[in-house]
mmCIF file of C-alpha atoms and ligand atoms in Angstrom:
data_model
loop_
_atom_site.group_PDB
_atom_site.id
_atom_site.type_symbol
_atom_site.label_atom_id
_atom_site.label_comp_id
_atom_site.label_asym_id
_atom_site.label_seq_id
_atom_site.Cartn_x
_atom_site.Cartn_y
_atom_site.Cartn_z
ATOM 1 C CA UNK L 1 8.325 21.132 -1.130
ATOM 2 C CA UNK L 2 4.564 21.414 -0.823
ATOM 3 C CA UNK L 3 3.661 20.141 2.488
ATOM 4 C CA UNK L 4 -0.464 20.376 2.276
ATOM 5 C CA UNK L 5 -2.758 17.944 3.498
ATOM 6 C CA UNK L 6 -5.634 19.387 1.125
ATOM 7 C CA UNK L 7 -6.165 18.287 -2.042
ATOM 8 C CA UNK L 8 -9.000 20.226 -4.198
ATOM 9 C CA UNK L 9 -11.056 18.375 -6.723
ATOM 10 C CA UNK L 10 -11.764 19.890 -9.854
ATOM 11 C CA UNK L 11 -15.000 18.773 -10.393
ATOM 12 C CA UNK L 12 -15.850 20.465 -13.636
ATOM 13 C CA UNK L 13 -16.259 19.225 -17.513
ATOM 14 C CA UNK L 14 -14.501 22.439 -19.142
ATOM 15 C CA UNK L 15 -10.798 23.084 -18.367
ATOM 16 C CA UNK L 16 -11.241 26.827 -19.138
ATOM 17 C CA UNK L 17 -13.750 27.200 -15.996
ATOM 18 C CA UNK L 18 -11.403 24.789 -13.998
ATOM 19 C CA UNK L 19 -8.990 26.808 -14.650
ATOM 20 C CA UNK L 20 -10.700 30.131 -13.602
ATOM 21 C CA UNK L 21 -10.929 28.760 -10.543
ATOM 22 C CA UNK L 22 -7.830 27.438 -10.143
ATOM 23 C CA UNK L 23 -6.555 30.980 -10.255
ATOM 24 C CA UNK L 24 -7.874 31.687 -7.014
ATOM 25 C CA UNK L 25 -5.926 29.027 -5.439
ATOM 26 C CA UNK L 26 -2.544 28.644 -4.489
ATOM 27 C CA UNK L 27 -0.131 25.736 -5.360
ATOM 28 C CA UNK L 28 1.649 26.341 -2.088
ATOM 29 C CA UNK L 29 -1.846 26.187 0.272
ATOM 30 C CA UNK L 30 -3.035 22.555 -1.718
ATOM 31 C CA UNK L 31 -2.845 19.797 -4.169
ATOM 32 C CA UNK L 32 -5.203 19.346 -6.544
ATOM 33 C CA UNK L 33 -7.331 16.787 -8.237
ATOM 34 C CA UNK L 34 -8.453 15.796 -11.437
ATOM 35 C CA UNK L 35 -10.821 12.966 -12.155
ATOM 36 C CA UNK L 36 -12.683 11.206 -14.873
ATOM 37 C CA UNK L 37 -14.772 14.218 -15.975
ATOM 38 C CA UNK L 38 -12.107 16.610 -16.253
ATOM 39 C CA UNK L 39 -9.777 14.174 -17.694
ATOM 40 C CA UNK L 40 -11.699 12.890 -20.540
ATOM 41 C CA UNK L 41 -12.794 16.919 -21.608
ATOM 42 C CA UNK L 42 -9.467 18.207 -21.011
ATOM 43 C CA UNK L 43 -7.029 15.268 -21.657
ATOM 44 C CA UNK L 44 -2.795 15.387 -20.722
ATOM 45 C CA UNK L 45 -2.434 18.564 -21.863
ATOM 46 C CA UNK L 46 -4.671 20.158 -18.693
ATOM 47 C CA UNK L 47 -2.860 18.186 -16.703
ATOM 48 C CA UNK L 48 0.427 19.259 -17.700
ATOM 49 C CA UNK L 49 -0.556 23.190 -17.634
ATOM 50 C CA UNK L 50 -1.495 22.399 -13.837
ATOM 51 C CA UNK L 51 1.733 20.983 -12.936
ATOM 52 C CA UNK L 52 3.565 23.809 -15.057
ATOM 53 C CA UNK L 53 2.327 25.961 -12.444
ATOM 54 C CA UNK L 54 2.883 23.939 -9.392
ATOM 55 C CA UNK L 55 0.473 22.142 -8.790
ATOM 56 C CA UNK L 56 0.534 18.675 -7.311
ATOM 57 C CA UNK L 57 -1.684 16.657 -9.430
ATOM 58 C CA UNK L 58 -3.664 13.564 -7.718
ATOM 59 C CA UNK L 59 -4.858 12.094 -11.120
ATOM 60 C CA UNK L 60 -8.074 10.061 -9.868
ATOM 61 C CA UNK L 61 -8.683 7.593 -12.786
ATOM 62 C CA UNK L 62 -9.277 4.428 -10.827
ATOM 63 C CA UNK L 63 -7.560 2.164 -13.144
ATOM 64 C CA UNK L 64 -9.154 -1.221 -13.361
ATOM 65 C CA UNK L 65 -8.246 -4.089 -16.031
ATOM 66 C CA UNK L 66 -6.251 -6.973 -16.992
ATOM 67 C CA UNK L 67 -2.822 -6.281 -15.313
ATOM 68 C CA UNK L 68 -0.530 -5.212 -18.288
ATOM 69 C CA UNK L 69 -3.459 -2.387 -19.207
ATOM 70 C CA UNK L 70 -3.188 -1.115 -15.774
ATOM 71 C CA UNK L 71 0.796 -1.145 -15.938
ATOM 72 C CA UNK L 72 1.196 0.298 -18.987
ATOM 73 C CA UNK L 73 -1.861 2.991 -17.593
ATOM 74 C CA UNK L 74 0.155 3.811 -14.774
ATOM 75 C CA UNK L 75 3.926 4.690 -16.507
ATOM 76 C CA UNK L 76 1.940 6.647 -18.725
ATOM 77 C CA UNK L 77 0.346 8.547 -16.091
ATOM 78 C CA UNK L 78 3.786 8.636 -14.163
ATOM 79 C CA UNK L 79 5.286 10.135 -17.191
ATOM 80 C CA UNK L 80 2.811 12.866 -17.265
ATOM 81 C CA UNK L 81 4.513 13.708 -13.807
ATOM 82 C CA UNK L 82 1.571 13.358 -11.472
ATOM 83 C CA UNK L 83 2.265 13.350 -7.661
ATOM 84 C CA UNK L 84 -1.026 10.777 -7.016
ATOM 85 C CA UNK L 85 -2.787 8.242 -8.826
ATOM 86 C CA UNK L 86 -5.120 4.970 -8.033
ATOM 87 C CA UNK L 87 -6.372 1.693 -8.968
ATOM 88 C CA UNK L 88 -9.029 -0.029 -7.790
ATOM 89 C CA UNK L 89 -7.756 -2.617 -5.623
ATOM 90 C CA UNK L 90 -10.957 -4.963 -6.627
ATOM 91 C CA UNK L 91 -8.250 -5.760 -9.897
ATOM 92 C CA UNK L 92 -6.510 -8.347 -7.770
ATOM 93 C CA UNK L 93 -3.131 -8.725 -6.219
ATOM 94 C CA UNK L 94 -1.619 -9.709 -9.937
ATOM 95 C CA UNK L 95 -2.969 -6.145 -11.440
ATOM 96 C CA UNK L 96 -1.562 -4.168 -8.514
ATOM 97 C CA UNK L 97 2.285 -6.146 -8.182
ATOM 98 C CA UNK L 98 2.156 -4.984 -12.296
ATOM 99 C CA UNK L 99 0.920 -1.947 -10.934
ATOM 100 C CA UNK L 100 3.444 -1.109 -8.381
ATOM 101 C CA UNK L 101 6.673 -2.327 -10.537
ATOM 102 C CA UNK L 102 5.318 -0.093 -13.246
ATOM 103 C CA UNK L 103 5.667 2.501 -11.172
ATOM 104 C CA UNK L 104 9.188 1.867 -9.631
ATOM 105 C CA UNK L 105 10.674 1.465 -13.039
ATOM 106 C CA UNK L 106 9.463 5.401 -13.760
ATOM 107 C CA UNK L 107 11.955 7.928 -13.606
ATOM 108 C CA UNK L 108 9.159 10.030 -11.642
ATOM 109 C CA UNK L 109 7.100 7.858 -9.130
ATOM 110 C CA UNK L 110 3.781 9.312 -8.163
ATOM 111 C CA UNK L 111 1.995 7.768 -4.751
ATOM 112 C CA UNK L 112 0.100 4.830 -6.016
ATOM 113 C CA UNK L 113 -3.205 4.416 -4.033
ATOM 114 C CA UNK L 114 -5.923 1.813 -3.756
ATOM 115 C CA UNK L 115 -9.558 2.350 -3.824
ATOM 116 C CA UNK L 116 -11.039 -0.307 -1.513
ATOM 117 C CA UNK L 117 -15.014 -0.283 -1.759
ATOM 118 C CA UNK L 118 -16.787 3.072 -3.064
ATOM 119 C CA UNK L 119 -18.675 4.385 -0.512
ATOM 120 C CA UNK L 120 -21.496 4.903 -2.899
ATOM 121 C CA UNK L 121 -21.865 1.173 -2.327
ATOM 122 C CA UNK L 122 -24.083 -0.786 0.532
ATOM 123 C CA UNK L 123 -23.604 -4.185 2.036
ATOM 124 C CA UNK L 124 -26.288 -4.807 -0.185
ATOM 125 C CA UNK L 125 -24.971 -3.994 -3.012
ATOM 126 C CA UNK L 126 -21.662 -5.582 -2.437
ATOM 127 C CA UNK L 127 -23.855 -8.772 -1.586
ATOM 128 C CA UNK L 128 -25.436 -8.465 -5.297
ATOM 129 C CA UNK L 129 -21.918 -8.462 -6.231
ATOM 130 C CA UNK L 130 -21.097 -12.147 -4.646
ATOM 131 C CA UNK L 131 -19.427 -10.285 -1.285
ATOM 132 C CA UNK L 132 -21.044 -11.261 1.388
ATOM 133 C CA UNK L 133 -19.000 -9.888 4.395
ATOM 134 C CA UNK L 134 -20.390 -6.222 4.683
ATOM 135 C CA UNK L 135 -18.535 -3.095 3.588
ATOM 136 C CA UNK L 136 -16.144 -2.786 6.467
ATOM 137 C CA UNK L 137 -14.695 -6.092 6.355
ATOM 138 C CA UNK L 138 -14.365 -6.007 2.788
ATOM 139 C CA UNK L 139 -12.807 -2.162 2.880
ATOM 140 C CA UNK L 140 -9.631 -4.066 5.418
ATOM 141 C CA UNK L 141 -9.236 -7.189 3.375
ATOM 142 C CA UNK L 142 -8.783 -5.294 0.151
ATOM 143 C CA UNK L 143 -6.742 -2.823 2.762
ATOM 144 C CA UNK L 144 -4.627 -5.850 3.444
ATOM 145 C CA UNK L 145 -4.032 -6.628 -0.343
ATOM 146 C CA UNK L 146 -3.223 -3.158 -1.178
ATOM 147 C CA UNK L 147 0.052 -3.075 1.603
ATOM 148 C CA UNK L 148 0.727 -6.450 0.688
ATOM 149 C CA UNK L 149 1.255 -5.574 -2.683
ATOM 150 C CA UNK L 150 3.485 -2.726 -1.913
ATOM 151 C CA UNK L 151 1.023 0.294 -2.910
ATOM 152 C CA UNK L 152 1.615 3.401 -0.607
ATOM 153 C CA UNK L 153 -1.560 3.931 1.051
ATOM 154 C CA UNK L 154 -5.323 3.866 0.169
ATOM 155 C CA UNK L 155 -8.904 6.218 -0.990
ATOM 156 C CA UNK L 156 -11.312 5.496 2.418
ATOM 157 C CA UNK L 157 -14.047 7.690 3.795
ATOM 158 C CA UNK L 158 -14.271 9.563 6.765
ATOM 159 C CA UNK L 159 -16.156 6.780 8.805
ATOM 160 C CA UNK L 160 -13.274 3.822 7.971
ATOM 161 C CA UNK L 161 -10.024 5.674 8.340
ATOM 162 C CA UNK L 162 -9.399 5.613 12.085
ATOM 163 C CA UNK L 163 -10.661 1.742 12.083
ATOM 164 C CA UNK L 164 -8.117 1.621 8.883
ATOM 165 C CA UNK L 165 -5.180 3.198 10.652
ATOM 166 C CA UNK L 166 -5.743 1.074 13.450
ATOM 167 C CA UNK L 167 -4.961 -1.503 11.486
ATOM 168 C CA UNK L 168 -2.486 -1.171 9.557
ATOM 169 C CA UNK L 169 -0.095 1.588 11.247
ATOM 170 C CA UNK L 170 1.153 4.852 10.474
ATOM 171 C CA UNK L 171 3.407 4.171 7.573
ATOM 172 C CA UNK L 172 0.646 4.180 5.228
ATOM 173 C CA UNK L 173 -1.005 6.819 3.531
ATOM 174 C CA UNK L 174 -4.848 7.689 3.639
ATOM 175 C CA UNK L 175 -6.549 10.047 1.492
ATOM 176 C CA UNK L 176 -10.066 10.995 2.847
ATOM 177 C CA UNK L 177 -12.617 12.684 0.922
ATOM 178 C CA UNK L 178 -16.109 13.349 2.450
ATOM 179 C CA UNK L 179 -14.772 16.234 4.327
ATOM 180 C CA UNK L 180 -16.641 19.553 5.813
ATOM 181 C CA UNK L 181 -15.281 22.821 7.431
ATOM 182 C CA UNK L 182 -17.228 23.243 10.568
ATOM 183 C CA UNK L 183 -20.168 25.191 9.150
ATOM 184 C CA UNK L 184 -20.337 24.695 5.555
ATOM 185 C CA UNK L 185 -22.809 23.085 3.578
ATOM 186 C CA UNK L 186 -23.407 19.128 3.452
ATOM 187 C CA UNK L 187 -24.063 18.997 -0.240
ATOM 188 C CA UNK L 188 -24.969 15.808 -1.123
ATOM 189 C CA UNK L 189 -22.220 13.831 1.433
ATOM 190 C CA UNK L 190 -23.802 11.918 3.983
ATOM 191 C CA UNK L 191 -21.808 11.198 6.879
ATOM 192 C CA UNK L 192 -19.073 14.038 6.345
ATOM 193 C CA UNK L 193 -15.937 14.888 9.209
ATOM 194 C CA UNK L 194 -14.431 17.928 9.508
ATOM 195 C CA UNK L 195 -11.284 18.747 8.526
ATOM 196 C CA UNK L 196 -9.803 18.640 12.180
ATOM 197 C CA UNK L 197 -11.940 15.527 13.265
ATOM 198 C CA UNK L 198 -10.280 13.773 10.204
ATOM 199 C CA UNK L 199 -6.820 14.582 10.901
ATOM 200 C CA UNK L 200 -7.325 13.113 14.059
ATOM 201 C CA UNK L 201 -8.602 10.358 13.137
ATOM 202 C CA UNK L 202 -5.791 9.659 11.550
ATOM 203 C CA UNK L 203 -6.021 10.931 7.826
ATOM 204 C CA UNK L 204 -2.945 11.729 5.464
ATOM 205 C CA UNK L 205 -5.056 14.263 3.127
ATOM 206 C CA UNK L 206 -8.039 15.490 2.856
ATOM 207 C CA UNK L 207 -9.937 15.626 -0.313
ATOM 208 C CA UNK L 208 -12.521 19.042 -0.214
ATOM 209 C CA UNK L 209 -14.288 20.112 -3.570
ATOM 210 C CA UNK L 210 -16.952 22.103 -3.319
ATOM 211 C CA UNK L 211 -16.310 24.137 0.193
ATOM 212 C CA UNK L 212 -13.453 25.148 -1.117
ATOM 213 C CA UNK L 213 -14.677 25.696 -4.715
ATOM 214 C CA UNK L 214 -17.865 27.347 -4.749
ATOM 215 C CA UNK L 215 -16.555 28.921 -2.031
ATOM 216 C CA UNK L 216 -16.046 33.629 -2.547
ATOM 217 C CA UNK L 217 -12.718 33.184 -1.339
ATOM 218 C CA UNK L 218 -11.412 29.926 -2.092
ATOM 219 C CA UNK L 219 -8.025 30.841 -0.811
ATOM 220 C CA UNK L 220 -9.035 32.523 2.633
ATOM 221 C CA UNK L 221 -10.845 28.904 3.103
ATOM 222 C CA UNK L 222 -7.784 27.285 2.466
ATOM 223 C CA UNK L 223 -5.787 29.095 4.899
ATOM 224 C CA UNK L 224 -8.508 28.780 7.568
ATOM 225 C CA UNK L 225 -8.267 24.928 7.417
ATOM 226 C CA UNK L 226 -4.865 24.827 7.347
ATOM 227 C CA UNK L 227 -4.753 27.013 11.007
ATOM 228 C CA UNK L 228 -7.908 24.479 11.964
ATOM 229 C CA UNK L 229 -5.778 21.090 10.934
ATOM 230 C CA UNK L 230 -2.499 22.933 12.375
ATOM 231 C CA UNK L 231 -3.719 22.281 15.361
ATOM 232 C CA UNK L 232 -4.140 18.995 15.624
ATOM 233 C CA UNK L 233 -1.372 16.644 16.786
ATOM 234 C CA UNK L 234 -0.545 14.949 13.267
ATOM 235 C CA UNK L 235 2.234 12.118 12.049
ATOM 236 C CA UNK L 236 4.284 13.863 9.007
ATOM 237 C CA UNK L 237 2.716 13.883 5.409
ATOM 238 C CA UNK L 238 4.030 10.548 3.401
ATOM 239 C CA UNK L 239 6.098 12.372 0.370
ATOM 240 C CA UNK L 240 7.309 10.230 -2.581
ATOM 241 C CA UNK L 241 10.102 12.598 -4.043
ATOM 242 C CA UNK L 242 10.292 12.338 -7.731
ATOM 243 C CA UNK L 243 12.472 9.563 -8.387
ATOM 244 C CA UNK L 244 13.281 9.032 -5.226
ATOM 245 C CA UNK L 245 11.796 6.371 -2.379
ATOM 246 C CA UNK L 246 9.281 7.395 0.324
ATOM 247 C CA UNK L 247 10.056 9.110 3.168
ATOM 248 C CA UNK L 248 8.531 11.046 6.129
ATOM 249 C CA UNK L 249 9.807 14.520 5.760
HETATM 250 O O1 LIG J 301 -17.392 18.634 -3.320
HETATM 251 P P1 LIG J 301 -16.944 17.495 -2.455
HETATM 252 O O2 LIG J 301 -16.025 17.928 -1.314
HETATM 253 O O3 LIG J 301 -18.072 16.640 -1.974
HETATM 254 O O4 LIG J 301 -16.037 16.599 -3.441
HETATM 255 C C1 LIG J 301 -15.437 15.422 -2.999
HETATM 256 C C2 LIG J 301 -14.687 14.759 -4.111
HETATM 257 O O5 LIG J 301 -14.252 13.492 -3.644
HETATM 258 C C3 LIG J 301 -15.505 14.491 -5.371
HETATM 259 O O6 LIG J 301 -14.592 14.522 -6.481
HETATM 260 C C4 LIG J 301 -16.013 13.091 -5.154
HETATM 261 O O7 LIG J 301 -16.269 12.414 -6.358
HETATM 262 C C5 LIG J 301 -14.816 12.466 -4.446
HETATM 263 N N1 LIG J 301 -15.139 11.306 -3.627
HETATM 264 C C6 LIG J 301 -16.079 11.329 -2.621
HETATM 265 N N2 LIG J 301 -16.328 10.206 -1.882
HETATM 266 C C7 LIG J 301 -15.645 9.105 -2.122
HETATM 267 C C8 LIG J 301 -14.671 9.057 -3.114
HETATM 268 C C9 LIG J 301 -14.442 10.201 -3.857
HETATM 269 O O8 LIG J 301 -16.711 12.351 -2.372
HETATM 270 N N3 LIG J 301 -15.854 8.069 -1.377
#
């Protein structure tokens, strides 16, 4: 069973030069994720091909409707046999309940995840928006929605996820992009972590595109932040088993 706290994001619009550079990866050194861009060029099929060989697929679609769409959203991406998917937690307790029964009536149950507040967004922002409590607050009362409703963990940045684990234990699964090998390039993240410093912090998985990526040797990066996170002191990975219910391996 893969055991890798990195998930790569495909971050490209044409599945041929995805997959180009997925070929200098390895399904056994990360995960690997597929959002909106790659999705809509390269549809099921792409997704399918990546699992065919071995890859874990986080399929980042951030679902976000009336609660039946989202349900119905959800088995569908379940039967395409992803290992991760999300909804935006801004949908409402409703939308996420449909969410998470959808989900345990699949034969194959991916990790359902919550996306709190994007972290493209301000206080101000979210004030425009009618919230009025700052994006902190507002990340740990969706938080609290999210477990309350059963999902298995939640999307938050580098800066919330110690505050988050804090809160709300170790039984619950954080995925953390905003993430930077000691020495490599910013890009266009603002307040990044590295790998390590996550972990510590108390992240599940790191998301890492463009380090890794753009990277000569994608897999020699991989392999140097799996000895970097090796050393931290950890809690296990969260695994849903197909069909099966959660458990710390
Ligand atoms: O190349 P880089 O490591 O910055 O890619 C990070 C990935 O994580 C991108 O797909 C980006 O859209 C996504 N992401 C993020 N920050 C968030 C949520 C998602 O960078 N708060």
């Amino acid at each position: 069973m893969n055991k890798s706290r990195i998930i790569v994001s495909l971050d490209f619009s044409d599945p041929d030069l995805a997959y180009r550079h997925l070929q200098r990866l390895h399904p056994d050194h990360c995960r690997v994720k597929v959002g909106k861009e790659l999705f809509t060029s390269s549809g099921p099929a792409f997704i399918r091909k990546l699992i065919k060989d071995g890859y874990d697929v986080f399929l980042d679609l951030k679902f976000h409707d009336i609660p039946n769409t989202v349900a119905k959203a959800c088995q569908a991406a379940a039967a395409l046999g992803v290992w991760m998917l999300n909804v935006h937690v801004a949908g409402g307790r409703e939308m996420l309940r449909y969410a998470r029964d959808a989900i345990d009536k699949a034969p194959h149950r991916p990790l359902l995840i919550g996306v709190t507040v994007l972290t493209s967004m301000s206080s101000q922002d979210l004030k425009e928006t009618g919230i009025q409590s700052g994006t902190e607050k507002q990340v740990l009362r969706l938080t609290r929605l999210c477990r309350e409703a059963g999902l298995d963990g939640v999307v938050c940045s580098a800066q919330e996820v110690s505050v988050v684990r804090r809160e709300f234990g170790k039984d619950f699964c954080l995925v953390t992009p905003g993430i930077r090998p000691a020495g490599s390039a910013a890009d266009d993240q603002k307040r990044t972590m590295t790998p390590a410093e996550a972990i510590a912090a108390g992240s599940d998985y790191l998301v890492i595109g463009r380090p890794i990526i753009q990277a000569p040797d994608p897999l020699q990066v991989l392999l140097a932040i799996e000895r970097e996170i090796g050393t931290v002191q950890g809690k296990p990975v969260p695994v849903r088993p197909a069909g099966g219910v959660r458990q710390d391996p």
